Amino acid sequence: MLESVIAFLQSADPMAIYLFLFLIAFCKNFIPLLPFDLPIALIGYLLVYTKLSLVYAIIWPSVGSTIGFMVIYLISRKFGLKLYARDITTVPPRWGEKIHKIFPPVEMELVRQRFAAHGYLAVLVNRFLLGSRSLISPVTGLMHLNAFFVFLAAGVSASVWNVLLLYGGYLLGQNWKNIGGFVVMYSIPVTVLFFIVIAFAVIKYVKERRNCLQ
């Protein structure tokens, strides 16, 4: 079976394979539960058997992942700008007022300013966050974080992640299907450290708010 895949990839148009990597990386943002990382790991294993370029094998899925992330971010940002605009007449009264009661505009602005740096950090490490990375793009959009810095952070995160997938596929060889266990070794410590930072930031923010109200 694997020999057939290698033979197919050796004869396939490299551009078609790069486009495939682009598409699966793009779709990963919208359907995070599907194992779209496996084909990238497979390419990492097969690089030595094909004429595929390592550089392009990194660039194409990284661009696809970044564009997919930015699409969700921009949709969420547009929604957030309408929801928390000064003139909220464009927001449907029923759900708009309910959301404002739960998340008042003034409070959201304070939260946005307070956690902006952590938002960019979340984007930077989003590919390594277990179980929550699909939430990062819509949340950063709702927080109105700077699009340029979000784009840079998302691009770096995607590039590092794809390098890890390709390297893992190459390192694991015929066991490339076990890439999930390989990347977890890197994802767990990053996830733990990130949530520790967020926990300290939240505790500090709550204490500051309490002191201001007293």
Tab-separated table of C-alpha atoms in Angstrom:
chain	number	residue	atom	x	y	z
A	1	MET	CA	0.000	0.000	0.000
A	2	LEU	CA	2.720	2.430	1.028
A	3	GLU	CA	4.748	1.495	-2.026
A	4	SER	CA	1.765	2.445	-4.191
A	5	VAL	CA	1.508	5.819	-2.437
A	6	ILE	CA	5.209	6.467	-2.968
A	7	ALA	CA	4.926	5.506	-6.637
A	8	PHE	CA	1.935	7.808	-7.064
A	9	LEU	CA	3.652	10.753	-5.375
A	10	GLN	CA	6.779	10.217	-7.451
A	11	SER	CA	4.755	10.546	-10.634
A	12	ALA	CA	2.312	13.201	-9.397
A	13	ASP	CA	2.673	16.865	-10.244
A	14	PRO	CA	4.450	18.489	-7.269
A	15	MET	CA	2.245	21.571	-7.590
A	16	ALA	CA	-0.851	19.398	-7.145
A	17	ILE	CA	0.618	17.995	-3.931
A	18	TYR	CA	1.485	21.474	-2.647
A	19	LEU	CA	-2.072	22.640	-3.390
A	20	PHE	CA	-3.396	19.606	-1.540
A	21	LEU	CA	-1.272	20.516	1.486
A	22	PHE	CA	-2.549	24.090	1.239
A	23	LEU	CA	-6.187	22.964	1.183
A	24	ILE	CA	-5.981	20.522	4.076
A	25	ALA	CA	-4.152	23.092	6.213
A	26	PHE	CA	-6.793	25.688	5.325
A	27	CYS	CA	-9.671	23.316	6.136
A	28	LYS	CA	-8.074	22.327	9.459
A	29	ASN	CA	-9.158	25.709	10.849
A	30	PHE	CA	-12.809	24.967	10.089
A	31	ILE	CA	-12.898	21.227	10.845
A	32	PRO	CA	-10.341	20.799	13.650
A	33	LEU	CA	-11.441	17.284	14.631
A	34	LEU	CA	-10.386	15.672	11.355
A	35	PRO	CA	-6.768	14.373	11.217
A	36	PHE	CA	-5.568	16.795	8.557
A	37	ASP	CA	-2.073	16.785	10.079
A	38	LEU	CA	-1.430	13.199	8.981
A	39	PRO	CA	-0.870	13.964	5.265
A	40	ILE	CA	1.757	16.555	6.183
A	41	ALA	CA	3.560	14.011	8.358
A	42	LEU	CA	3.349	11.506	5.493
A	43	ILE	CA	4.978	14.018	3.155
A	44	GLY	CA	7.745	14.461	5.725
A	45	TYR	CA	8.420	10.736	5.567
A	46	LEU	CA	8.241	10.632	1.764
A	47	LEU	CA	10.430	13.652	1.052
A	48	VAL	CA	13.445	11.406	0.563
A	49	TYR	CA	11.533	9.309	-1.992
A	50	THR	CA	10.111	12.134	-4.083
A	51	LYS	CA	11.228	15.307	-5.810
A	52	LEU	CA	9.169	17.474	-3.472
A	53	SER	CA	10.871	20.550	-2.050
A	54	LEU	CA	11.163	20.757	1.720
A	55	VAL	CA	10.806	24.541	1.552
A	56	TYR	CA	7.578	24.373	-0.461
A	57	ALA	CA	6.305	21.543	1.740
A	58	ILE	CA	6.610	23.982	4.643
A	59	ILE	CA	5.396	27.127	2.880
A	60	TRP	CA	2.209	25.836	1.242
A	61	PRO	CA	0.493	24.317	4.301
A	62	SER	CA	1.715	27.224	6.426
A	63	VAL	CA	0.113	29.731	4.058
A	64	GLY	CA	-3.083	27.676	3.944
A	65	SER	CA	-3.249	27.438	7.720
A	66	THR	CA	-2.582	31.159	8.150
A	67	ILE	CA	-5.196	32.207	5.591
A	68	GLY	CA	-7.780	29.904	7.175
A	69	PHE	CA	-7.000	31.357	10.597
A	70	MET	CA	-7.318	34.905	9.271
A	71	VAL	CA	-10.653	34.190	7.558
A	72	ILE	CA	-12.187	33.117	10.876
A	73	TYR	CA	-10.476	36.015	12.652
A	74	LEU	CA	-11.827	38.597	10.185
A	75	ILE	CA	-15.366	37.189	10.304
A	76	SER	CA	-15.282	37.227	14.094
A	77	ARG	CA	-13.742	40.708	14.129
A	78	LYS	CA	-16.483	42.075	11.869
A	79	PHE	CA	-19.098	40.496	14.120
A	80	GLY	CA	-17.386	41.927	17.203
A	81	LEU	CA	-17.100	45.417	15.726
A	82	LYS	CA	-20.821	45.438	14.986
A	83	LEU	CA	-21.689	44.040	18.382
A	84	TYR	CA	-19.579	46.516	20.336
A	85	ALA	CA	-19.855	49.562	18.086
A	86	ARG	CA	-20.957	52.827	19.680
A	87	ASP	CA	-24.008	52.824	17.462
A	88	ILE	CA	-25.485	49.381	18.066
A	89	THR	CA	-28.626	49.987	16.016
A	90	THR	CA	-27.322	47.482	13.467
A	91	VAL	CA	-27.250	44.769	16.117
A	92	PRO	CA	-30.462	42.752	16.460
A	93	PRO	CA	-31.952	43.878	19.828
A	94	ARG	CA	-32.761	40.438	21.180
A	95	TRP	CA	-29.369	38.789	21.163
A	96	GLY	CA	-27.382	42.037	21.131
A	97	GLU	CA	-28.786	43.303	24.425
A	98	LYS	CA	-28.453	39.893	26.042
A	99	ILE	CA	-24.793	39.661	25.100
A	100	HIS	CA	-24.199	43.218	26.339
A	101	LYS	CA	-25.691	42.261	29.699
A	102	ILE	CA	-23.325	39.327	30.028
A	103	PHE	CA	-20.318	41.101	28.497
A	104	PRO	CA	-20.819	44.890	28.890
A	105	PRO	CA	-19.030	46.983	26.218
A	106	VAL	CA	-17.042	48.911	28.854
A	107	GLU	CA	-15.862	45.686	30.471
A	108	MET	CA	-14.959	44.173	27.104
A	109	GLU	CA	-12.814	47.194	26.245
A	110	LEU	CA	-10.965	46.876	29.555
A	111	VAL	CA	-10.473	43.157	29.004
A	112	ARG	CA	-9.249	43.764	25.450
A	113	GLN	CA	-6.670	46.304	26.605
A	114	ARG	CA	-5.609	44.185	29.563
A	115	PHE	CA	-5.197	40.908	27.704
A	116	ALA	CA	-4.060	42.130	24.280
A	117	ALA	CA	-0.507	40.875	24.818
A	118	HIS	CA	-1.797	37.495	25.950
A	119	GLY	CA	-4.023	37.388	22.877
A	120	TYR	CA	-1.020	37.677	20.573
A	121	LEU	CA	0.768	35.048	22.645
A	122	ALA	CA	-2.253	32.775	22.230
A	123	VAL	CA	-2.089	33.197	18.451
A	124	LEU	CA	1.658	32.546	18.476
A	125	VAL	CA	1.274	29.201	20.255
A	126	ASN	CA	-2.222	28.319	19.023
A	127	ARG	CA	-1.108	25.358	16.911
A	128	PHE	CA	0.397	23.749	20.009
A	129	LEU	CA	-2.593	24.236	22.327
A	130	LEU	CA	-4.426	21.010	23.063
A	131	GLY	CA	-8.208	21.134	22.834
A	132	SER	CA	-8.566	24.901	22.546
A	133	ARG	CA	-6.689	26.094	19.477
A	134	SER	CA	-9.889	26.219	17.391
A	135	LEU	CA	-11.184	28.909	19.780
A	136	ILE	CA	-8.218	31.236	19.389
A	137	SER	CA	-9.080	32.754	16.000
A	138	PRO	CA	-12.695	33.761	16.827
A	139	VAL	CA	-11.718	35.079	20.264
A	140	THR	CA	-8.912	37.247	18.874
A	141	GLY	CA	-11.370	38.597	16.324
A	142	LEU	CA	-13.918	39.483	18.995
A	143	MET	CA	-11.162	41.211	20.978
A	144	HIS	CA	-10.317	43.357	17.908
A	145	LEU	CA	-6.608	42.538	18.058
A	146	ASN	CA	-4.411	44.157	15.415
A	147	ALA	CA	-4.803	42.228	12.155
A	148	PHE	CA	-1.164	42.638	11.092
A	149	PHE	CA	0.259	41.267	14.344
A	150	VAL	CA	-2.316	38.474	14.371
A	151	PHE	CA	-1.279	37.566	10.818
A	152	LEU	CA	2.413	37.487	11.761
A	153	ALA	CA	1.822	35.417	14.890
A	154	ALA	CA	-0.461	32.984	13.057
A	155	GLY	CA	2.096	32.605	10.260
A	156	VAL	CA	4.938	31.874	12.668
A	157	SER	CA	2.806	29.391	14.609
A	158	ALA	CA	1.733	27.548	11.457
A	159	SER	CA	5.280	27.447	10.059
A	160	VAL	CA	6.802	26.035	13.246
A	161	TRP	CA	4.002	23.487	13.524
A	162	ASN	CA	4.424	22.277	9.950
A	163	VAL	CA	8.189	22.021	10.363
A	164	LEU	CA	7.513	19.847	13.410
A	165	LEU	CA	5.054	17.669	11.465
A	166	LEU	CA	7.442	17.203	8.549
A	167	TYR	CA	10.370	16.513	10.848
A	168	GLY	CA	8.255	14.111	12.886
A	169	GLY	CA	7.171	12.254	9.762
A	170	TYR	CA	10.779	11.998	8.602
A	171	LEU	CA	12.007	10.917	12.037
A	172	LEU	CA	9.282	8.330	12.586
A	173	GLY	CA	9.748	6.834	9.124
A	174	GLN	CA	7.241	4.059	8.466
A	175	ASN	CA	5.624	4.871	11.817
A	176	TRP	CA	4.582	8.315	10.559
A	177	LYS	CA	0.974	7.536	11.544
A	178	ASN	CA	2.084	7.922	15.174
A	179	ILE	CA	2.714	11.632	14.589
A	180	GLY	CA	-0.004	12.459	17.128
A	181	GLY	CA	2.015	11.010	19.984
A	182	PHE	CA	5.140	12.748	18.691
A	183	VAL	CA	3.672	16.263	18.626
A	184	VAL	CA	1.914	15.786	21.990
A	185	MET	CA	5.360	15.770	23.607
A	186	TYR	CA	5.674	19.392	22.478
A	187	SER	CA	2.030	20.409	22.812
A	188	ILE	CA	1.523	19.424	26.458
A	189	PRO	CA	4.260	21.633	27.988
A	190	VAL	CA	3.302	24.582	25.757
A	191	THR	CA	-0.367	24.207	26.717
A	192	VAL	CA	0.399	23.950	30.437
A	193	LEU	CA	2.704	26.981	30.415
A	194	PHE	CA	0.206	29.043	28.425
A	195	PHE	CA	-2.678	28.346	30.787
A	196	ILE	CA	-0.477	29.077	33.804
A	197	VAL	CA	0.310	32.497	32.303
A	198	ILE	CA	-3.390	33.113	31.601
A	199	ALA	CA	-4.379	31.990	35.112
A	200	PHE	CA	-1.937	34.421	36.725
A	201	ALA	CA	-3.137	37.215	34.431
A	202	VAL	CA	-6.792	36.550	35.283
A	203	ILE	CA	-6.095	36.439	39.020
A	204	LYS	CA	-4.167	39.702	38.813
A	205	TYR	CA	-6.950	41.321	36.775
A	206	VAL	CA	-9.651	40.224	39.247
A	207	LYS	CA	-7.650	41.588	42.187
A	208	GLU	CA	-7.133	44.918	40.427
A	209	ARG	CA	-10.848	45.185	39.633
A	210	ARG	CA	-11.776	44.433	43.233
A	211	ASN	CA	-9.373	47.078	44.506
A	212	CYS	CA	-10.863	49.638	42.117
A	213	LEU	CA	-14.397	48.869	43.277
A	214	GLN	CA	-13.534	49.162	46.971
